[in-house]
mmCIF file of C-alpha atoms in Angstrom:
data_model
loop_
_atom_site.group_PDB
_atom_site.id
_atom_site.type_symbol
_atom_site.label_atom_id
_atom_site.label_comp_id
_atom_site.label_asym_id
_atom_site.label_seq_id
_atom_site.Cartn_x
_atom_site.Cartn_y
_atom_site.Cartn_z
ATOM 1 C CA MET A 108 132.791 122.452 82.549
ATOM 2 C CA ILE A 109 130.654 119.407 81.761
ATOM 3 C CA SER A 110 127.122 119.071 80.454
ATOM 4 C CA LEU A 111 124.189 118.062 82.617
ATOM 5 C CA LEU A 112 123.950 114.820 80.633
ATOM 6 C CA GLU A 113 127.559 113.938 81.422
ATOM 7 C CA ALA A 114 127.182 115.027 85.043
ATOM 8 C CA THR A 115 124.159 112.780 85.503
ATOM 9 C CA ALA A 116 125.896 109.822 83.868
ATOM 10 C CA ARG A 117 128.876 110.245 86.184
ATOM 11 C CA SER A 118 126.650 110.564 89.234
ATOM 12 C CA LEU A 119 124.942 107.299 88.365
ATOM 13 C CA GLN A 120 128.300 105.558 88.212
ATOM 14 C CA PHE A 121 129.334 107.081 91.555
ATOM 15 C CA ARG A 122 126.087 105.844 93.139
ATOM 16 C CA ALA A 123 126.960 102.329 91.930
ATOM 17 C CA GLU A 124 123.354 101.189 92.243
ATOM 18 C CA PRO A 125 122.316 98.529 89.703
ATOM 19 C CA VAL A 126 118.843 100.034 89.224
ATOM 20 C CA ILE A 127 117.269 103.430 89.728
ATOM 21 C CA THR A 128 113.703 104.686 89.775
ATOM 22 C CA GLU A 129 112.621 107.933 88.154
ATOM 23 C CA TYR A 130 112.041 109.296 91.651
ATOM 24 C CA ALA A 131 115.606 108.535 92.766
ATOM 25 C CA LEU A 132 116.940 109.862 89.465
ATOM 26 C CA PHE A 133 115.109 113.164 89.904
ATOM 27 C CA LEU A 134 116.526 113.492 93.422
ATOM 28 C CA THR A 135 119.986 112.858 91.985
ATOM 29 C CA LEU A 136 119.384 115.655 89.497
ATOM 30 C CA ARG A 137 118.342 117.977 92.329
ATOM 31 C CA GLU A 138 121.630 117.213 94.081
ATOM 32 C CA ILE A 139 123.554 118.141 90.929
ATOM 33 C CA TYR A 140 121.680 121.435 90.637
ATOM 34 C CA ARG A 141 122.293 122.171 94.311
ATOM 35 C CA ALA A 142 126.039 121.405 94.165
ATOM 36 C CA ARG A 143 126.503 122.715 90.600
ATOM 37 C CA GLU A 144 129.460 120.368 90.239
ATOM 38 C CA VAL A 145 130.231 116.634 90.053
ATOM 39 C CA ASP A 146 133.526 115.186 91.256
ATOM 40 C CA GLY A 147 135.040 118.657 91.369
ATOM 41 C CA GLU A 148 134.004 119.662 87.833
ATOM 42 C CA PRO A 149 131.455 122.473 87.362
ATOM 43 C CA VAL A 150 128.247 121.642 85.505
ATOM 44 C CA PHE A 151 126.743 123.872 82.833
ATOM 45 C CA LEU A 152 123.187 124.653 83.985
ATOM 46 C CA ARG A 153 120.655 127.009 82.415
ATOM 47 C CA ARG A 154 118.399 127.304 85.467
ATOM 48 C CA SER A 155 118.525 126.975 89.253
ATOM 49 C CA SER A 156 116.460 123.804 89.602
ATOM 50 C CA PRO A 157 115.321 120.886 87.406
ATOM 51 C CA LYS A 158 111.924 120.884 85.718
ATOM 52 C CA VAL A 159 109.838 117.795 84.993
ATOM 53 C CA GLU A 160 109.734 118.489 81.247
ATOM 54 C CA SER A 161 113.491 118.794 80.910
ATOM 55 C CA PHE A 162 113.939 115.781 83.187
ATOM 56 C CA ARG A 163 111.927 113.618 80.780
ATOM 57 C CA LYS A 164 114.122 114.711 77.902
ATOM 58 C CA LEU A 165 117.241 113.977 79.939
ATOM 59 C CA VAL A 166 116.033 110.451 80.726
ATOM 60 C CA ASN A 167 115.397 109.801 77.028
ATOM 61 C CA ARG A 168 118.910 110.990 76.202
ATOM 62 C CA LEU A 169 120.395 108.750 78.902
ATOM 63 C CA VAL A 170 118.561 105.797 77.357
ATOM 64 C CA GLU A 171 119.730 106.749 73.858
ATOM 65 C CA ARG A 172 123.281 107.080 75.155
ATOM 66 C CA LYS A 173 122.918 103.592 76.711
ATOM 67 C CA THR A 174 123.603 104.886 80.201
ATOM 68 C CA LEU A 175 120.170 103.613 81.230
ATOM 69 C CA ARG A 176 118.112 100.676 80.024
ATOM 70 C CA THR A 177 114.491 99.874 80.863
ATOM 71 C CA ASP A 178 114.232 97.148 83.503
ATOM 72 C CA HIS A 179 111.558 94.726 82.295
ATOM 73 C CA ASP A 180 111.325 92.953 85.667
ATOM 74 C CA PHE A 181 109.465 95.996 86.955
ATOM 75 C CA GLY A 182 106.805 98.380 85.795
ATOM 76 C CA GLN A 183 107.395 101.666 84.063
ATOM 77 C CA GLY A 184 109.855 104.070 85.615
ATOM 78 C CA VAL A 185 112.649 101.679 86.666
ATOM 79 C CA TYR A 186 115.961 101.574 84.807
ATOM 80 C CA ILE A 187 119.051 99.386 84.820
ATOM 81 C CA VAL A 188 122.230 101.452 85.171
ATOM 82 C CA VAL A 189 124.491 100.144 82.427
ATOM 83 C CA GLY A 190 128.040 99.418 83.565
ATOM 84 C CA ILE A 191 127.122 98.655 87.175
ATOM 85 C CA PRO A 192 127.275 94.975 88.213
ATOM 86 C CA PRO A 193 123.741 93.546 88.200
ATOM 87 C CA GLY A 194 122.247 93.273 91.661
ATOM 88 C CA SER A 195 120.504 90.270 93.145
ATOM 89 C CA ALA A 196 116.736 90.077 93.438
ATOM 90 C CA ASP A 197 117.119 91.108 97.097
ATOM 91 C CA ASP A 198 119.160 94.172 96.143
ATOM 92 C CA VAL A 199 117.028 95.511 93.327
ATOM 93 C CA THR A 200 113.662 95.013 95.031
ATOM 94 C CA CYS A 201 114.861 96.941 98.095
ATOM 95 C CA LEU A 202 116.119 99.723 95.827
ATOM 96 C CA VAL A 203 112.863 99.936 93.881
ATOM 97 C CA ASP A 204 110.536 99.816 96.914
ATOM 98 C CA PRO A 205 111.995 101.921 99.748
ATOM 99 C CA PHE A 206 109.641 100.384 102.317
ATOM 100 C CA CYS A 207 109.928 96.653 101.634
ATOM 101 C CA TYR A 208 112.275 94.249 103.396
ATOM 102 C CA VAL A 209 113.318 90.601 103.155
ATOM 103 C CA SER A 210 111.256 88.509 105.557
ATOM 104 C CA HIS A 211 110.042 85.081 106.679
ATOM 105 C CA LEU A 212 111.966 82.065 105.331
ATOM 106 C CA SER A 213 114.251 84.337 103.276
ATOM 107 C CA ALA A 214 115.159 86.296 106.429
ATOM 108 C CA MET A 215 115.678 83.053 108.341
ATOM 109 C CA GLN A 216 118.182 81.999 105.687
ATOM 110 C CA ARG A 217 119.894 85.424 105.832
ATOM 111 C CA HIS A 218 120.261 85.148 109.616
ATOM 112 C CA GLY A 219 121.596 81.587 109.458
ATOM 113 C CA LEU A 220 118.564 80.179 111.289
ATOM 114 C CA THR A 221 117.740 77.566 108.649
ATOM 115 C CA ASP A 222 119.699 75.338 106.321
ATOM 116 C CA ARG A 223 116.943 75.562 103.729
ATOM 117 C CA GLN A 224 117.583 77.493 100.528
ATOM 118 C CA PRO A 225 114.196 79.080 99.757
ATOM 119 C CA ARG A 226 113.268 79.100 96.097
ATOM 120 C CA GLU A 227 111.053 82.126 96.648
ATOM 121 C CA LEU A 228 112.225 85.506 97.853
ATOM 122 C CA HIS A 229 109.848 86.585 100.620
ATOM 123 C CA LEU A 230 109.321 90.338 100.840
ATOM 124 C CA THR A 231 107.105 92.295 103.207
ATOM 125 C CA SER A 232 105.696 95.711 102.299
ATOM 126 C CA PRO A 233 103.254 98.036 104.043
ATOM 127 C CA HIS A 234 99.591 97.693 103.083
ATOM 128 C CA PRO A 235 98.795 100.051 100.140
ATOM 129 C CA GLY A 236 97.091 102.647 102.321
ATOM 130 C CA LEU A 237 99.961 102.702 104.799
ATOM 131 C CA TRP A 238 102.483 102.656 101.942
ATOM 132 C CA SER A 239 100.884 105.831 100.579
ATOM 133 C CA ARG A 240 101.166 107.584 103.934
ATOM 134 C CA MET A 241 104.804 106.542 104.233
ATOM 135 C CA ARG A 242 105.388 107.785 100.684
ATOM 136 C CA ASP A 243 103.951 111.185 101.544
ATOM 137 C CA GLU A 244 106.225 111.464 104.560
ATOM 138 C CA LYS A 245 109.303 110.430 102.566
ATOM 139 C CA MET A 246 108.518 112.973 99.840
ATOM 140 C CA ARG A 247 108.035 115.621 102.512
ATOM 141 C CA GLN A 248 111.507 114.851 103.860
ATOM 142 C CA ASP A 249 113.194 114.533 100.469
ATOM 143 C CA TYR A 250 111.695 117.629 98.845
ATOM 144 C CA GLY A 251 111.488 119.886 101.880
ATOM 145 C CA ALA A 252 109.862 123.237 101.177
ATOM 146 C CA ASP A 253 109.176 122.291 97.540
ATOM 147 C CA TYR A 254 106.770 119.593 98.739
ATOM 148 C CA ALA A 255 104.750 122.036 100.803
ATOM 149 C CA SER A 256 104.580 124.481 97.892
ATOM 150 C CA GLY A 257 103.428 121.836 95.412
ATOM 151 C CA GLN A 258 106.676 121.903 93.415
ATOM 152 C CA ALA A 259 108.007 118.499 94.392
ATOM 153 C CA GLY A 260 108.630 117.305 90.850
ATOM 154 C CA ILE A 261 108.600 113.549 90.206
ATOM 155 C CA PRO A 262 106.428 111.661 92.730
ATOM 156 C CA LEU A 263 107.441 108.444 94.450
ATOM 157 C CA GLN A 264 105.501 105.652 92.754
ATOM 158 C CA ARG A 265 104.563 102.235 94.104
ATOM 159 C CA VAL A 266 106.209 100.091 91.434
ATOM 160 C CA ARG A 267 104.568 96.958 90.095
ATOM 161 C CA PHE A 268 106.699 93.859 90.620
ATOM 162 C CA SER A 269 106.902 90.906 88.278
ATOM 163 C CA ASP A 270 106.453 87.448 89.804
ATOM 164 C CA ILE A 271 110.008 86.725 88.676
ATOM 165 C CA ILE A 272 112.816 89.146 89.535
ATOM 166 C CA ARG A 273 116.312 88.358 88.302
ATOM 167 C CA ARG A 274 115.141 84.810 87.529
ATOM 168 C CA ARG A 275 113.923 84.297 91.093
ATOM 169 C CA GLU A 276 110.336 83.857 92.219
ATOM 170 C CA VAL A 277 109.125 86.644 94.489
ATOM 171 C CA ARG A 278 106.440 86.234 97.152
ATOM 172 C CA ARG A 279 105.150 89.569 98.417
ATOM 173 C CA HIS A 280 103.321 90.020 101.701
ATOM 174 C CA THR A 281 101.564 93.184 102.823
ATOM 175 C CA THR A 282 100.874 94.239 106.389
ATOM 176 C CA GLN A 283 99.298 97.061 108.348
ATOM 177 C CA HIS A 284 102.051 96.604 110.939
ATOM 178 C CA PRO A 285 105.475 96.550 109.238
ATOM 179 C CA GLY A 286 108.156 94.923 111.353
ATOM 180 C CA ASN A 287 111.584 96.119 112.357
ATOM 181 C CA TRP A 288 114.383 95.650 109.850
ATOM 182 C CA ARG A 289 118.085 96.384 109.514
ATOM 183 C CA GLN A 290 120.289 97.254 106.561
ATOM 184 C CA VAL A 291 122.626 94.464 105.493
ATOM 185 C CA ARG A 292 126.168 95.805 105.542
ATOM 186 C CA GLY A 293 127.675 96.314 102.091
ATOM 187 C CA SER A 294 124.398 95.967 100.203
ATOM 188 C CA TRP A 295 121.059 97.649 99.597
ATOM 189 C CA VAL A 296 119.146 94.806 101.209
ATOM 190 C CA ARG A 297 116.894 95.413 104.196
ATOM 191 C CA VAL A 298 116.095 92.308 106.254
ATOM 192 C CA SER A 299 113.797 91.824 109.225
ATOM 193 C CA THR A 300 115.663 91.937 112.529
ATOM 194 C CA ILE A 301 116.374 88.690 114.347
ATOM 195 C CA GLY A 302 113.582 89.374 116.845
ATOM 196 C CA GLN A 303 111.117 90.262 114.088
ATOM 197 C CA THR A 304 112.061 87.101 112.196
ATOM 198 C CA PHE A 305 111.219 84.933 115.218
ATOM 199 C CA LEU A 306 107.972 86.874 115.598
ATOM 200 C CA ASP A 307 107.091 86.205 111.953
ATOM 201 C CA MET A 308 107.677 82.488 112.505
ATOM 202 C CA VAL A 309 104.852 82.205 115.040
ATOM 203 C CA GLU A 310 102.607 84.712 113.296
ATOM 204 C CA ASN A 311 102.822 83.134 109.828
ATOM 205 C CA PRO A 312 104.626 79.777 110.122
ATOM 206 C CA THR A 313 103.446 78.691 106.664
ATOM 207 C CA TRP A 314 105.735 81.302 105.088
ATOM 208 C CA CYS A 315 108.613 80.155 107.298
ATOM 209 C CA GLY A 316 108.823 76.520 106.220
ATOM 210 C CA GLY A 317 105.837 75.286 108.236
ATOM 211 C CA MET A 318 105.298 75.016 111.976
ATOM 212 C CA ALA A 319 107.283 71.776 112.286
ATOM 213 C CA HIS A 320 110.333 73.577 110.892
ATOM 214 C CA VAL A 321 109.643 76.601 113.100
ATOM 215 C CA LEU A 322 109.711 74.340 116.160
ATOM 216 C CA GLU A 323 113.103 72.988 115.064
ATOM 217 C CA VAL A 324 114.492 76.504 114.618
ATOM 218 C CA TRP A 325 113.181 77.730 117.971
ATOM 219 C CA ALA A 326 114.585 74.663 119.734
ATOM 220 C CA GLU A 327 118.024 75.298 118.264
ATOM 221 C CA HIS A 328 118.280 79.086 118.363
ATOM 222 C CA ALA A 329 115.689 80.680 120.675
ATOM 223 C CA SER A 330 117.882 80.563 123.786
ATOM 224 C CA ILE A 331 120.567 82.565 121.977
ATOM 225 C CA PHE A 332 118.209 85.370 120.973
ATOM 226 C CA ILE A 333 115.814 85.257 123.916
ATOM 227 C CA GLU A 334 115.863 89.003 124.669
ATOM 228 C CA GLU A 335 115.317 89.987 121.032
ATOM 229 C CA ILE A 336 112.428 87.513 120.770
ATOM 230 C CA ILE A 337 110.657 88.684 123.918
ATOM 231 C CA THR A 338 111.040 92.355 122.990
ATOM 232 C CA SER A 339 109.635 91.825 119.492
ATOM 233 C CA VAL A 340 106.758 89.583 120.556
ATOM 234 C CA ASP A 341 105.842 91.898 123.422
ATOM 235 C CA GLY A 342 105.377 94.717 120.909
ATOM 236 C CA ALA A 343 103.277 92.627 118.518
ATOM 237 C CA SER A 344 99.671 93.599 117.900
ATOM 238 C CA THR A 345 98.312 90.045 117.553
ATOM 239 C CA LYS A 346 97.276 88.307 120.777
ATOM 240 C CA LEU A 347 97.551 84.791 119.352
ATOM 241 C CA THR A 348 101.181 85.494 118.408
ATOM 242 C CA LYS A 349 101.948 86.132 122.079
ATOM 243 C CA VAL A 350 100.164 82.943 123.104
ATOM 244 C CA ARG A 351 102.096 80.805 120.629
ATOM 245 C CA ALA A 352 105.419 82.405 121.569
ATOM 246 C CA GLY A 353 104.659 82.102 125.286
ATOM 247 C CA TYR A 354 103.893 78.407 124.934
ATOM 248 C CA LEU A 355 107.069 77.778 122.946
ATOM 249 C CA LEU A 356 109.315 79.704 125.329
ATOM 250 C CA GLN A 357 108.018 78.549 128.673
ATOM 251 C CA GLU A 358 106.280 75.223 128.213
ATOM 252 C CA ARG A 359 108.168 73.666 125.310
ATOM 253 C CA LEU A 360 111.664 75.117 125.761
ATOM 254 C CA SER A 361 111.646 76.010 129.493
ATOM 255 C CA LEU A 362 112.897 79.528 128.776
ATOM 256 C CA ALA A 363 111.931 82.890 130.324
ATOM 257 C CA ILE A 364 110.002 81.088 133.075
ATOM 258 C CA SER A 365 109.992 84.099 135.409
ATOM 259 C CA ASP A 366 110.032 86.895 132.819
ATOM 260 C CA SER A 367 107.208 89.292 133.689
ATOM 261 C CA ARG A 368 106.612 90.173 130.044
ATOM 262 C CA VAL A 369 106.034 86.562 129.046
ATOM 263 C CA GLU A 370 103.913 85.979 132.146
ATOM 264 C CA GLY A 371 101.775 88.909 131.025
ATOM 265 C CA TRP A 372 100.990 87.191 127.727
ATOM 266 C CA LYS A 373 98.978 84.555 129.582
ATOM 267 C CA ARG A 374 96.065 86.976 129.818
ATOM 268 C CA PHE A 375 95.577 86.548 126.058
ATOM 269 C CA ALA A 376 94.896 82.807 126.389
ATOM 270 C CA GLN A 377 91.213 82.083 125.734
ATOM 271 C CA ARG A 378 89.453 79.233 127.482
ATOM 272 C CA GLY A 379 87.090 77.302 125.221
ATOM 273 C CA GLY A 380 88.493 78.872 122.058
ATOM 274 C CA SER A 381 89.844 77.172 118.970
ATOM 275 C CA GLN A 382 93.323 78.685 119.017
ATOM 276 C CA LYS A 383 95.906 76.417 117.394
ATOM 277 C CA LEU A 384 99.674 76.266 117.495
ATOM 278 C CA ASP A 385 99.756 75.555 113.756
ATOM 279 C CA PRO A 386 97.212 77.758 111.945
ATOM 280 C CA GLU A 387 97.231 75.441 108.902
ATOM 281 C CA GLY A 388 96.797 72.180 110.805
ATOM 282 C CA ASP A 389 93.591 70.521 111.967
ATOM 283 C CA TYR A 390 92.419 71.182 115.501
ATOM 284 C CA ALA A 391 93.747 68.546 117.934
ATOM 285 C CA PRO A 392 92.267 67.652 121.353
ATOM 286 C CA VAL A 393 95.714 67.816 122.966
ATOM 287 C CA PHE A 394 96.195 71.291 124.403
ATOM 288 C CA SER A 395 98.162 73.392 126.866
ATOM 289 C CA PRO A 396 96.037 74.093 129.962
ATOM 290 C CA THR A 397 98.153 77.161 130.722
ATOM 291 C CA TRP A 398 98.178 78.726 127.256
ATOM 292 C CA MET A 399 94.829 77.185 126.189
ATOM 293 C CA ILE A 400 96.089 76.397 122.718
ATOM 294 C CA SER A 401 95.658 73.243 120.642
ATOM 295 C CA LEU A 402 99.014 71.491 120.254
ATOM 296 C CA ASN A 403 98.265 70.304 116.735
ATOM 297 C CA VAL A 404 101.860 69.729 115.598
#
């Protein structure tokens, strides 16, 4: 029979995650109490479930034992798991914030859409209000009946990020409309899907290397991922995004000429408006008569 301290230390090694939040650590402790064993060895437990007070003491003992070490790249409540290979900035940020994902130029690099090596790590997270609602739902799922009865234990906290994570600059973006993402195989990284990444390029080209670079990427790769692009753009909430994408697909690249979804985006074109292909560029008098957008690139 092993102690709870030893059982927790072993569980952390089995998880093999380079960092852990207090929330994830408390859930790990709940799993130990539920199973009452780790790797086939019974655990000596004095009660049926963990308490917050005893959890705090356990964390202090894990730090004293050098199983955990405070992670100074983040705010309070995040620990490095000693003995686990250090994760990249992409890995640890996705572990610390369960709702963020790699996006924009960083996602373009991950998908092989650009030959640029972005200095900054671009991350997208839900807007604080939406993040809180997603947190409540996650806690409801993780704690089950204990959440409803007010006995959830350690809450999921929105962790403060440093501007530098693992010696890499981090650029965080928040949105009321989080995009689709996928888990990168063999890692903890979440990255925007290929369709979402193309959508982000026309929605916020500045964060994707600039509109000139976006045009290069679309010219080279859009035909390969045409269905993913149309599906993602069609579900976007921003009308101007559809106009930009429609212009690029049909008028610039001669793609999806007869696709009914793309044809439907034409209703968002605004005659007499000041819509621009490049949101950061000056308005130009050259425009698309079909998409009614200034071709200022």
